[in-house]
XYZ file of C-alpha atoms in Angstrom:
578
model
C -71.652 33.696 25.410
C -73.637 30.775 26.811
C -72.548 27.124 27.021
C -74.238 25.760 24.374
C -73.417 28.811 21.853
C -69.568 27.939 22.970
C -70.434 24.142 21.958
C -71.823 25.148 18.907
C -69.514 27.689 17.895
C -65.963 25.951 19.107
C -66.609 21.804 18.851
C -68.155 21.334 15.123
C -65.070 23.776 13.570
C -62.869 21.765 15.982
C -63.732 18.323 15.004
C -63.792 18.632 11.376
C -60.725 20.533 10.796
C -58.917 17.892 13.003
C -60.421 15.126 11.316
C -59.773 16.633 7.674
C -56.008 17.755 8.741
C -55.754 13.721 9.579
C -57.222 12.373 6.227
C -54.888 14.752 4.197
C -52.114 13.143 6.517
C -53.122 10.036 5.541
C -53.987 10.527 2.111
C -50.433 12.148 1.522
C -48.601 8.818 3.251
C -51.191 6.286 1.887
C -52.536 6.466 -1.298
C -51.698 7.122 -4.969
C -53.125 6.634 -8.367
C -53.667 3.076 -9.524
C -52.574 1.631 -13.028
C -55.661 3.599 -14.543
C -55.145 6.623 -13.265
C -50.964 6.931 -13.088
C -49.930 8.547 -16.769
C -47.098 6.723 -16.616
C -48.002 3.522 -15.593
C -50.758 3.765 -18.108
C -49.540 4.811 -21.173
C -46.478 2.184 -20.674
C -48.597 -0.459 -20.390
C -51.980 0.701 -22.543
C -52.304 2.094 -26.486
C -55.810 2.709 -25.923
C -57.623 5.408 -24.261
C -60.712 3.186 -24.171
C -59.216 0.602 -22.198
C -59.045 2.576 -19.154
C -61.689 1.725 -16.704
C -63.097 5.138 -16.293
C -65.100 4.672 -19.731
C -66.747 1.406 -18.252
C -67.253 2.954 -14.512
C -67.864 6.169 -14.296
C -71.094 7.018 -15.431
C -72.380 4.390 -13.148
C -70.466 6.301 -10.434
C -72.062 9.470 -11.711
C -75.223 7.745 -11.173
C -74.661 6.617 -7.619
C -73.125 10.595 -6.389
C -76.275 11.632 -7.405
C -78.247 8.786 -4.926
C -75.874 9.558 -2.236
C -76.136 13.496 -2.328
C -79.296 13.625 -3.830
C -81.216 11.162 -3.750
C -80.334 10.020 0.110
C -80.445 14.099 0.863
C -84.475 14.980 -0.459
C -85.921 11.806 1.105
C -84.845 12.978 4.358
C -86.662 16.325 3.723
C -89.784 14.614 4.887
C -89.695 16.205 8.217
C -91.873 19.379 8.714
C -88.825 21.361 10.634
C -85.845 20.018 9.679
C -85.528 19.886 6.006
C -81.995 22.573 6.280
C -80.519 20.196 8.447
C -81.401 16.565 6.224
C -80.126 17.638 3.176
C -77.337 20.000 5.005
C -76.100 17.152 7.699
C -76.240 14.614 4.710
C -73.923 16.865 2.549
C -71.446 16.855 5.802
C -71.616 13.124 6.868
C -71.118 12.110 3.036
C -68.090 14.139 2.336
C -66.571 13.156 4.945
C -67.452 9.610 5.191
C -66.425 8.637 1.228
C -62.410 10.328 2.619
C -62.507 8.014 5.133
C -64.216 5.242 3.553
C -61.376 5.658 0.930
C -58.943 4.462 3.194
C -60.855 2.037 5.129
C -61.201 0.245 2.512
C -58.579 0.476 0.502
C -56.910 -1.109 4.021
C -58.538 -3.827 3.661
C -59.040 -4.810 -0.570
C -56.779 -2.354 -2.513
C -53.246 -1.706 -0.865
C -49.995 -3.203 -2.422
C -46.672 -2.537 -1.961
C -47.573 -0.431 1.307
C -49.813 1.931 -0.817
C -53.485 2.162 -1.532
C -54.005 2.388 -5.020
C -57.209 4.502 -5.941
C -59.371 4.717 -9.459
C -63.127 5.584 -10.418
C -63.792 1.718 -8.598
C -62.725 3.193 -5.689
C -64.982 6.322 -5.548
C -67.752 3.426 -6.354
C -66.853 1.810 -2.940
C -66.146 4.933 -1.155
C -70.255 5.916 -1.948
C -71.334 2.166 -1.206
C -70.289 2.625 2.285
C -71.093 6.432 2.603
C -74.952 5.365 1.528
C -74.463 3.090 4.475
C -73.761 5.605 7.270
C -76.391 7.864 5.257
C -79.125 4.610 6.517
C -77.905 4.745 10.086
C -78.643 8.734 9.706
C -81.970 8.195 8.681
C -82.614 6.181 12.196
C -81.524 8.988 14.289
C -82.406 11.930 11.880
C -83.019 15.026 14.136
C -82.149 13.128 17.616
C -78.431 13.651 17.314
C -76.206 16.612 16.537
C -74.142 17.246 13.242
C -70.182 16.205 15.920
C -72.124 13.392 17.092
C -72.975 12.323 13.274
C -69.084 12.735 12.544
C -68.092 10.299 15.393
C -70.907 7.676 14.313
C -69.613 7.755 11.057
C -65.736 7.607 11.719
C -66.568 4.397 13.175
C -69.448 3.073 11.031
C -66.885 3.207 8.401
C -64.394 1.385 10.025
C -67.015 -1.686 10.862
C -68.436 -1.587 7.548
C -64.938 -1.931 5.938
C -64.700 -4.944 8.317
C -67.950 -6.628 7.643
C -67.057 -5.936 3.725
C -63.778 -7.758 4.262
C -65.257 -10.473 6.304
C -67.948 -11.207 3.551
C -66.738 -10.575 0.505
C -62.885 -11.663 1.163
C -62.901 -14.280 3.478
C -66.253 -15.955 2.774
C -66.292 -15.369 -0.568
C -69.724 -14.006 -0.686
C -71.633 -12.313 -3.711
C -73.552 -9.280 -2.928
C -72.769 -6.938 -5.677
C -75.564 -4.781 -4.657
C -74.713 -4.556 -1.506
C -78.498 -5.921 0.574
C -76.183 -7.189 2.705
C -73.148 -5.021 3.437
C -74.495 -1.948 2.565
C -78.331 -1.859 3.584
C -78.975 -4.526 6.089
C -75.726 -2.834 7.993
C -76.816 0.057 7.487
C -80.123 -0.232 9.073
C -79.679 -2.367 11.623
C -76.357 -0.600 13.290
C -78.720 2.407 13.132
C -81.543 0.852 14.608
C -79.422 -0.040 17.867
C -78.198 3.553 18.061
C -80.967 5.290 18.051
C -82.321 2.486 20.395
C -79.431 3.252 22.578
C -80.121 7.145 22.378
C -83.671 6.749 23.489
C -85.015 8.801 26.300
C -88.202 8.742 27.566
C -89.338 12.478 26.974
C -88.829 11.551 22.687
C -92.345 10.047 23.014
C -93.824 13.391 23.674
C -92.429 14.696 20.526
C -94.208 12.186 18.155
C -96.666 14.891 16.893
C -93.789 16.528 15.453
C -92.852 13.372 13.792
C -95.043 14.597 10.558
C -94.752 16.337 7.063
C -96.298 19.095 5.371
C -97.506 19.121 2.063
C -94.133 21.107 0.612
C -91.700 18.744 2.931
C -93.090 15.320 1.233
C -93.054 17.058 -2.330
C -89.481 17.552 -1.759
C -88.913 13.967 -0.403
C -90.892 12.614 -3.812
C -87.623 14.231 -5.459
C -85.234 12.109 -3.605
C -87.526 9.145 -4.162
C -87.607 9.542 -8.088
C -83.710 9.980 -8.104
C -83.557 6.641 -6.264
C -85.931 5.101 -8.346
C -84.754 5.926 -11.574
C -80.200 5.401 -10.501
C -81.143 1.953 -8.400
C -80.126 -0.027 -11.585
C -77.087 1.807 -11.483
C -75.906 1.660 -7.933
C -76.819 -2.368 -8.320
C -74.833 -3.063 -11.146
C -72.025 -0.429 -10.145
C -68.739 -2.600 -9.885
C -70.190 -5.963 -10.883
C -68.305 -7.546 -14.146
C -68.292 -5.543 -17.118
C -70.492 -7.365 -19.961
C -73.312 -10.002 -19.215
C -73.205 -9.714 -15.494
C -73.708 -5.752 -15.737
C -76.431 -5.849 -18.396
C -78.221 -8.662 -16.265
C -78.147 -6.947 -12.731
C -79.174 -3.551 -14.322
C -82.685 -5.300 -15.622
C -83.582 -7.350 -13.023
C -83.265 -4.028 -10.597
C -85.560 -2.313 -13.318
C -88.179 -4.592 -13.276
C -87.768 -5.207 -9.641
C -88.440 -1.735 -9.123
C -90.808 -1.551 -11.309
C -93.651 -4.102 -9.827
C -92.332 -2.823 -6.200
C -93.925 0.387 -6.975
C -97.135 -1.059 -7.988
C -97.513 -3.793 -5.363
C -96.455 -0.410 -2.827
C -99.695 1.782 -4.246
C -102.190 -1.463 -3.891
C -101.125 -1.943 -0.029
C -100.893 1.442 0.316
C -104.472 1.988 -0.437
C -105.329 -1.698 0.841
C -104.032 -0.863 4.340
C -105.445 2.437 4.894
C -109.730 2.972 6.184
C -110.093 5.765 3.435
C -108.867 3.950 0.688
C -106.035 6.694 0.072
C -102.184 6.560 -0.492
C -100.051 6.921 2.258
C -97.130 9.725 0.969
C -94.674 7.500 3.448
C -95.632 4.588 1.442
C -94.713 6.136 -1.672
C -91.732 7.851 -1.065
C -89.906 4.755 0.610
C -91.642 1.478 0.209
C -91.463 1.960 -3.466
C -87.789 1.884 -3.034
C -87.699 -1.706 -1.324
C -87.466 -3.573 -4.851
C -83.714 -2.326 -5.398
C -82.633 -2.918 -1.807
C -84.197 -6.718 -2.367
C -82.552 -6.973 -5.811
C -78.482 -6.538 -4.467
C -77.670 -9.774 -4.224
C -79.389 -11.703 -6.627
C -79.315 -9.317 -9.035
C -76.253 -10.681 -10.959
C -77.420 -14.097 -10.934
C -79.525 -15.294 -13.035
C -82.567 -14.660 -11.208
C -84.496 -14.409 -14.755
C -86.786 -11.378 -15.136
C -90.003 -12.761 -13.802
C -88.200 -13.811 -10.769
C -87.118 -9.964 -10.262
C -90.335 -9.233 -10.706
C -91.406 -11.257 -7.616
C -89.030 -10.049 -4.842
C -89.904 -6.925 -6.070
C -93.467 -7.534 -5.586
C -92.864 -8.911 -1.797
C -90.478 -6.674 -0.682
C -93.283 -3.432 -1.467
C -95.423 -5.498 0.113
C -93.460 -6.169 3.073
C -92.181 -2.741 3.459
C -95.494 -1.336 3.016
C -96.627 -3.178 5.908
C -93.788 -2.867 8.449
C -94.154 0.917 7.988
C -98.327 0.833 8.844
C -97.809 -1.813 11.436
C -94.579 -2.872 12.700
C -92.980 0.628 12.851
C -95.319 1.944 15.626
C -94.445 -1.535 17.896
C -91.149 -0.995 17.610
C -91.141 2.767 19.112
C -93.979 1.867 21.498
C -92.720 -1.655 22.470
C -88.779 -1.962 22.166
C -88.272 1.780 22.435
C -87.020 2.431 18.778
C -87.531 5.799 17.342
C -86.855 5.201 13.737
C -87.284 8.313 12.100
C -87.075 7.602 8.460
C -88.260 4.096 8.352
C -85.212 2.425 7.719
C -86.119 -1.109 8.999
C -88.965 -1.354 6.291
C -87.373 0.614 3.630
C -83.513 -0.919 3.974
C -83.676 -3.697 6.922
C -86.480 -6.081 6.138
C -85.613 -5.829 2.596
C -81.923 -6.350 2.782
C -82.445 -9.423 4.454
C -85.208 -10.289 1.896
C -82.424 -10.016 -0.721
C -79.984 -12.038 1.066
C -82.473 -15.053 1.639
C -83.095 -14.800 -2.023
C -79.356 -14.415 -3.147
C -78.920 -17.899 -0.789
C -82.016 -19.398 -2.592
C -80.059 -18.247 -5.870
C -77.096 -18.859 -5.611
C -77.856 -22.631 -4.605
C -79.208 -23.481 -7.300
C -76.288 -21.855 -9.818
C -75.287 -24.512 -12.130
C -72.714 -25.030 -14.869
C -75.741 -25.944 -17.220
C -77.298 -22.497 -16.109
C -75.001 -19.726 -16.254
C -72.246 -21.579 -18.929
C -68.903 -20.018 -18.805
C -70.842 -16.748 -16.757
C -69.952 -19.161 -13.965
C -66.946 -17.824 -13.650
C -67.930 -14.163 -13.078
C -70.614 -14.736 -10.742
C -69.774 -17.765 -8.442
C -65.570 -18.461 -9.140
C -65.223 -20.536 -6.164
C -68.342 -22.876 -7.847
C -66.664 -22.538 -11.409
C -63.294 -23.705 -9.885
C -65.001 -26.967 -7.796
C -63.504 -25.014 -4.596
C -67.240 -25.315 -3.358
C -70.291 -26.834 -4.265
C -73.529 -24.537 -5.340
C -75.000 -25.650 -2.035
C -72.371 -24.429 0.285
C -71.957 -21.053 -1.818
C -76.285 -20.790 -0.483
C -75.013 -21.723 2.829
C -72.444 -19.442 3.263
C -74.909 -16.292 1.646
C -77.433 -16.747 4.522
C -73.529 -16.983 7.421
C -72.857 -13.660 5.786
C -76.432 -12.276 6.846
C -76.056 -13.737 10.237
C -72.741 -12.198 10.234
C -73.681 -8.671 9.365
C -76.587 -8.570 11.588
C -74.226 -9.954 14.276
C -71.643 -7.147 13.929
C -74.313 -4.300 12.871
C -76.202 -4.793 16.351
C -72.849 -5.306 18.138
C -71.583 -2.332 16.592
C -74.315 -0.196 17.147
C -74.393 -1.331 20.824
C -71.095 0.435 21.272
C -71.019 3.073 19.637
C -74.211 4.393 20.772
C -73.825 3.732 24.494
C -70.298 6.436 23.415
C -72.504 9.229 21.781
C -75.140 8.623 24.685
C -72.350 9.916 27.154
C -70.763 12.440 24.334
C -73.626 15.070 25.715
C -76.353 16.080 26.771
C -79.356 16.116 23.771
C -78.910 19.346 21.995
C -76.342 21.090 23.417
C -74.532 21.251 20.154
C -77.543 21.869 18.863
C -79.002 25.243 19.140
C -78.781 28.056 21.390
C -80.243 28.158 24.962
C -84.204 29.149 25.016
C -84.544 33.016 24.583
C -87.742 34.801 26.079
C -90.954 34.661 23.882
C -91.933 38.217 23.540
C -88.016 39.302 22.112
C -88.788 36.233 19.274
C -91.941 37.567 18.654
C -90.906 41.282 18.454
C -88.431 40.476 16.051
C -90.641 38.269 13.943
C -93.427 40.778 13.751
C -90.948 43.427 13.445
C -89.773 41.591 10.067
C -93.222 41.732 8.703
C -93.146 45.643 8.801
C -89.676 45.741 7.511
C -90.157 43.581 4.178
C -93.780 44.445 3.264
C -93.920 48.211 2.182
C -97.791 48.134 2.896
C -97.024 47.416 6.132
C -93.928 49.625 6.451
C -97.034 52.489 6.103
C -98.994 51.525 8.987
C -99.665 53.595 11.950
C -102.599 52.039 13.395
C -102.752 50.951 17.107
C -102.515 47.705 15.767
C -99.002 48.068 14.898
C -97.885 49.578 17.843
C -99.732 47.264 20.465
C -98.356 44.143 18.383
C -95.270 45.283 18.793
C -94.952 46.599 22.202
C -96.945 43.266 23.274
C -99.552 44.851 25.156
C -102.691 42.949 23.103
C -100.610 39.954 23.691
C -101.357 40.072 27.455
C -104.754 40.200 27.722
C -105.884 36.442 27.222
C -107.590 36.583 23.772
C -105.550 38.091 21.072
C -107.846 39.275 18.105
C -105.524 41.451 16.140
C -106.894 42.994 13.131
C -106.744 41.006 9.938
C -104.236 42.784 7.113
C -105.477 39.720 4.151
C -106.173 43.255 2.405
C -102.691 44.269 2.439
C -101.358 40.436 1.819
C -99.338 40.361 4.869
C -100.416 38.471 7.556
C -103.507 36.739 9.294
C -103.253 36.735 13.117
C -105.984 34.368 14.572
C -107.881 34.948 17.484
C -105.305 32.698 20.080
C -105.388 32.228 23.785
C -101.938 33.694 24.863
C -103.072 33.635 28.770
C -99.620 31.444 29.173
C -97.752 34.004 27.534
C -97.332 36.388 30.566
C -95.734 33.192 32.880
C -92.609 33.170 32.675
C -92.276 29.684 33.356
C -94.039 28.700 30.614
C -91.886 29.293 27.776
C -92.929 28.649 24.002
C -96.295 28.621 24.149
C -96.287 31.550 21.814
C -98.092 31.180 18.623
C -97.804 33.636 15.548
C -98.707 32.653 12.177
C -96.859 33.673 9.051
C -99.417 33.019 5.515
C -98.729 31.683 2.199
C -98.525 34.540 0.229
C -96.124 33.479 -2.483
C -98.109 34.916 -5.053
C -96.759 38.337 -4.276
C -93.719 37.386 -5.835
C -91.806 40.739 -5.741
C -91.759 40.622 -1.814
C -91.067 36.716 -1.036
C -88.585 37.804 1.253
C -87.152 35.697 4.218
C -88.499 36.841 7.923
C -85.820 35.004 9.700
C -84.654 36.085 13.467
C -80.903 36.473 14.597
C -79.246 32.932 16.147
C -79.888 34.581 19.716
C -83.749 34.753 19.432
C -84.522 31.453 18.627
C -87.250 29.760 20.650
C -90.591 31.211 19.649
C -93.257 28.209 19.955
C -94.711 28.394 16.369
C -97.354 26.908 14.389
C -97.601 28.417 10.979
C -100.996 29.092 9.572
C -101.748 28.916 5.343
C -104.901 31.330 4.847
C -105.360 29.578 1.838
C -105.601 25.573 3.082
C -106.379 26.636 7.066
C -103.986 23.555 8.146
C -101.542 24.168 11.515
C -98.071 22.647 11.569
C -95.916 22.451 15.153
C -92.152 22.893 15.936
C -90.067 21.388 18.394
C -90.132 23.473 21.424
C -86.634 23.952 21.058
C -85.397 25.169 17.447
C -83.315 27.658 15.066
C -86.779 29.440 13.749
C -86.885 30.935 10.178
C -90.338 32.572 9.142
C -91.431 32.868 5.639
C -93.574 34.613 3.893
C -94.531 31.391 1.791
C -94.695 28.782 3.991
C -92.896 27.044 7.161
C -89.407 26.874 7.165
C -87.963 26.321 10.986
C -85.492 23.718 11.663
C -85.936 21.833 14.666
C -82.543 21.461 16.613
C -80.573 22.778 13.289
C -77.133 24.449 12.992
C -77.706 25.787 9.799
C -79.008 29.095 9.159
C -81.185 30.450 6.227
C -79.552 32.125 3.512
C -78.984 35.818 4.169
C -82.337 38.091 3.584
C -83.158 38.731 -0.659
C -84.540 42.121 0.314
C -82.448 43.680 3.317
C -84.092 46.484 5.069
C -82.755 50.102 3.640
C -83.034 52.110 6.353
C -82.678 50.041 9.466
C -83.655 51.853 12.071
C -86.949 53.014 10.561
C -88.911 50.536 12.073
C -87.605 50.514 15.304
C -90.678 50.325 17.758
């Protein structure tokens, strides 16, 4: 067994059943049930079912688990050859970050008498600060392995529960939606870890970088979840009543003319006139981030309407022109687009929460005053220092975000080497291919009858060695279209994965859509997969776990996780053996 199997096999198992063993420690010394969620403390002190807070919170919780595991999860699916490892990695960092987020915060807001007491609120919080880490993840999505992702998340936890306390505790700030403490954080302690992670061999992989028409339809479905549960995750634990009803519509309508200012710049900024599928999926988004901290003030409805407007413009922009200066200039590799879709936003919705909350009156919000600014209500602080001390708590976060990320990137940086808890070490080309063409004869009973030369010189490799390969074309069968391909690098051994084979979309033979996959140890075949019926080319990483399909691309660049097991194993298995 090689190093990196070892790693990959021994370190991930290791890490998370130590760090699960410690939050059940924890949880067992640490927390119980709050007054809500006791039955004894409950039904002593309550003769109402309905005045437990679980009928008030927890379909907006509902709402926000489905942004965090959904929503968050698709949207990362944008990338070509990693769309296992987005939604898989998410599912990881997310269940483990809301256990330890849990007692983070409860540390700091919720513990009495030596306990932390937990309810539905609690879960609420627990997701606010998971979506954070879930931001940072999106910065260094397929630079970083899955223990590496654990380790940036125990401690992004731990500094988020510290900015929280800072800012909403000490300072007495309002940010019920979180632009502040949950996306400006988020983004910006990412964007100095994957600054930190740089290396200058990541610009040659920019190519890869890229979607394919299946990868961004999937993304769309994390967008539209978003889109449609951003009221919810705004208005989440803000005061039941008024102040809920009012931060759920100015998110909608904030939303709302984001999407429409995003499609105008989208086409505006582009030479064709078309929409940018990047543009779409995230910019369109921008309106909630820039609606957290206003949004329970009374920003009125046409003023929602604005930031939205800006912030699609805005993040529109910074992903067609300030995204490429960052990488090229400062060195930045943000692979989702955070800083346009969370960063520039977020602090677009704490300038406007300042602007806001300035100008909250007694004559404006009546006895609402109370809710939204109590300090203001109570003559603790005038309107004008509550605006002053919004736009300290975005100097604050960005100051402990960037500090934050500082550290704990320049740790992962010297956790490993990139990618050796990854995958497995290269394997020779001609073993991936055999196996891969091998699979084609196995699951596809017209090709099971072959006997041609074909057959056997494909698999035995010999055509392969001549320079140009013009294998015979099998459309007639449905199988497979191998195009006429210089392999002249194939024969050095040197010059690993420049292999190309191309597997069709044929998903209209729906009885045999059956997974070509290869085992874990023969995993390095340099593919580009080739639809007969568009004629477009799609590139992995040179390095990667690869899984070919009969309908379409589906490798995972530097993934863990492995396909499901084959629909349609092969019934006599050493039939095919060449």
């Amino acid at each position: 067994m090689t190093d990196s199997s070892t790693n990959m096999r021994l370190k991930l198992p290791l890490i998370c059943f130590i760090l699960e063993i410690i939050l059940i420690i924890l949880f067992g010394v640490l927390v119980q049930y709050d007054h809500d969620t006791d039955a004894r403390d409950f039904h002593n002190k309550s003769h109402h079912d309905y005045e437990n807070d679980f009928y008030y919170r927890y379909p907006s919780f509902q709402d926000v688990h489905v942004m965090i595991f959904i929503g968050f999860g698709f949207l990362m699916t944008f990338l070509q050859r990693y769309g296992f490892s987005s939604v898989g990695f998410n599912f990881l960092i997310a269940a483990f970050a809301l256990q330890w987020a849990t007692l983070m915060q409860g540390f700091f807001h919720g513990m009495h008498g030596g306990k932390i007491h937990i309810g539905v609120e609690s879960m609420i919080n627990a997701d606010f600060c998971t979506g954070s880490v879930l931001i940072s993840f999106g910065a260094v999505l397929g630079k970083t392995s899955p223990v590496q992702l654990l380790v940036m998340a125990l401690f992004e936890v731990t500094l988020f529960a510290v900015n929280e306390f800072i800012l909403l505790s000490l300072l007495g700030t309002r940010d019920a939606g979180g632009s502040m403490t949950i996306h400006t954080f988020g983004a910006y302690f990412g964007l100095m870890v994957t600054r930190i992670l740089y290396r200058p061999n990541l610009d040659k992989s920019k190519h890869k970088n890229c979607s394919v028409y299946h990868s961004d339809l999937f993304a769309m479905i994390g967008t539209i979840y978003l889109w449609m549960f951003w009221p919810s995750f705004n208005s989440a634990v803000t005061a039941h009543g008024d102040d809920q009803h009012r931060t759920a519509l100015n998110t909608y309508y904030s939303l709302a003319a984001c999407t429409l200012s995003t499609y105008a710049m989208s086409a505006l900024t582009a030479h064709d006139g078309k929409l940018d599928m990047v543009h779409i999926q995230n910019a369109a988004l921008a309106g909630g981030v820039a609606a957290g901290t206003a949004g329970e003030m009374m920003l009125t409805p046409f003023g929602s309407m604005i930031v939205g407007f800006l912030a699609g413009i805005i993040s529109v922009l910074g992903y067609k022109y300030l995204s490429p200066v960052l990488e090229d200039k400062l060195k930045i590799q943000d692979t989702c687009g955070v800083h346009n879709l969370h960063g520039m936003p977020g602090v677009l919705g704490a300038v406007v929460g300042a602007v806001t909350a300035s100008l909250a009156t007694r004559e404006v919000y009546g006895g609402g005053l109370d809710d939204v600014f109590p300090l203001v209500a109570e003559g603790k602080r005038e309107a004008s220092l509550q605006g002053g001390i919004q736009a300290l708590s975005l100097a604050v976060t960005l100051g402990i975000a960037l500090l934050g990320g500082l550290i704990v990137g320049t740790w992962l940086s010297g956790l490993s080497s990139y990618g050796s808890w990854v995958c497995d070490p290269d394997v020779n080309s001609e073993s991936g291919l055999h196996s891969a063409l091998n699979s084609v004869f196995r699951f596809h009973p017209e090709a099971a009858r072959l006997r041609s030369p074909s057959r056997h010189h494909l698999l035995r490799g010999q055509h392969l060695l001549g320079g140009q390969f013009a294998a015979a074309t099998w459309r007639r069968h449905g199988i497979v279209e191998l195009l006429p391909t210089s392999f002249e690098a194939f024969k050095k051994k040197k010059k690993k994965n420049n292999l190309k084979c191309f597997s069709p979309d044929i998903s209209h033979c729906s009885h045999q859509r059956a997974v070509l996959r290869q085992q874990s140890d023969q995993q390095n075949v340099h593919c580009s997969v080739h639809n007969t019926h568009t004629h477009t080319h799609t590139h992995t990483h040179t390095r990667s776990l690869v899984f070919l399909s009969l309908w379409g691309p589906s490798i995972d660049s530097h993934s863990c996780l492995a396909p499901n097991p084959d629909p349609y194993p092969n019934p006599n298995p050493h039939h095919n053996k060449a």
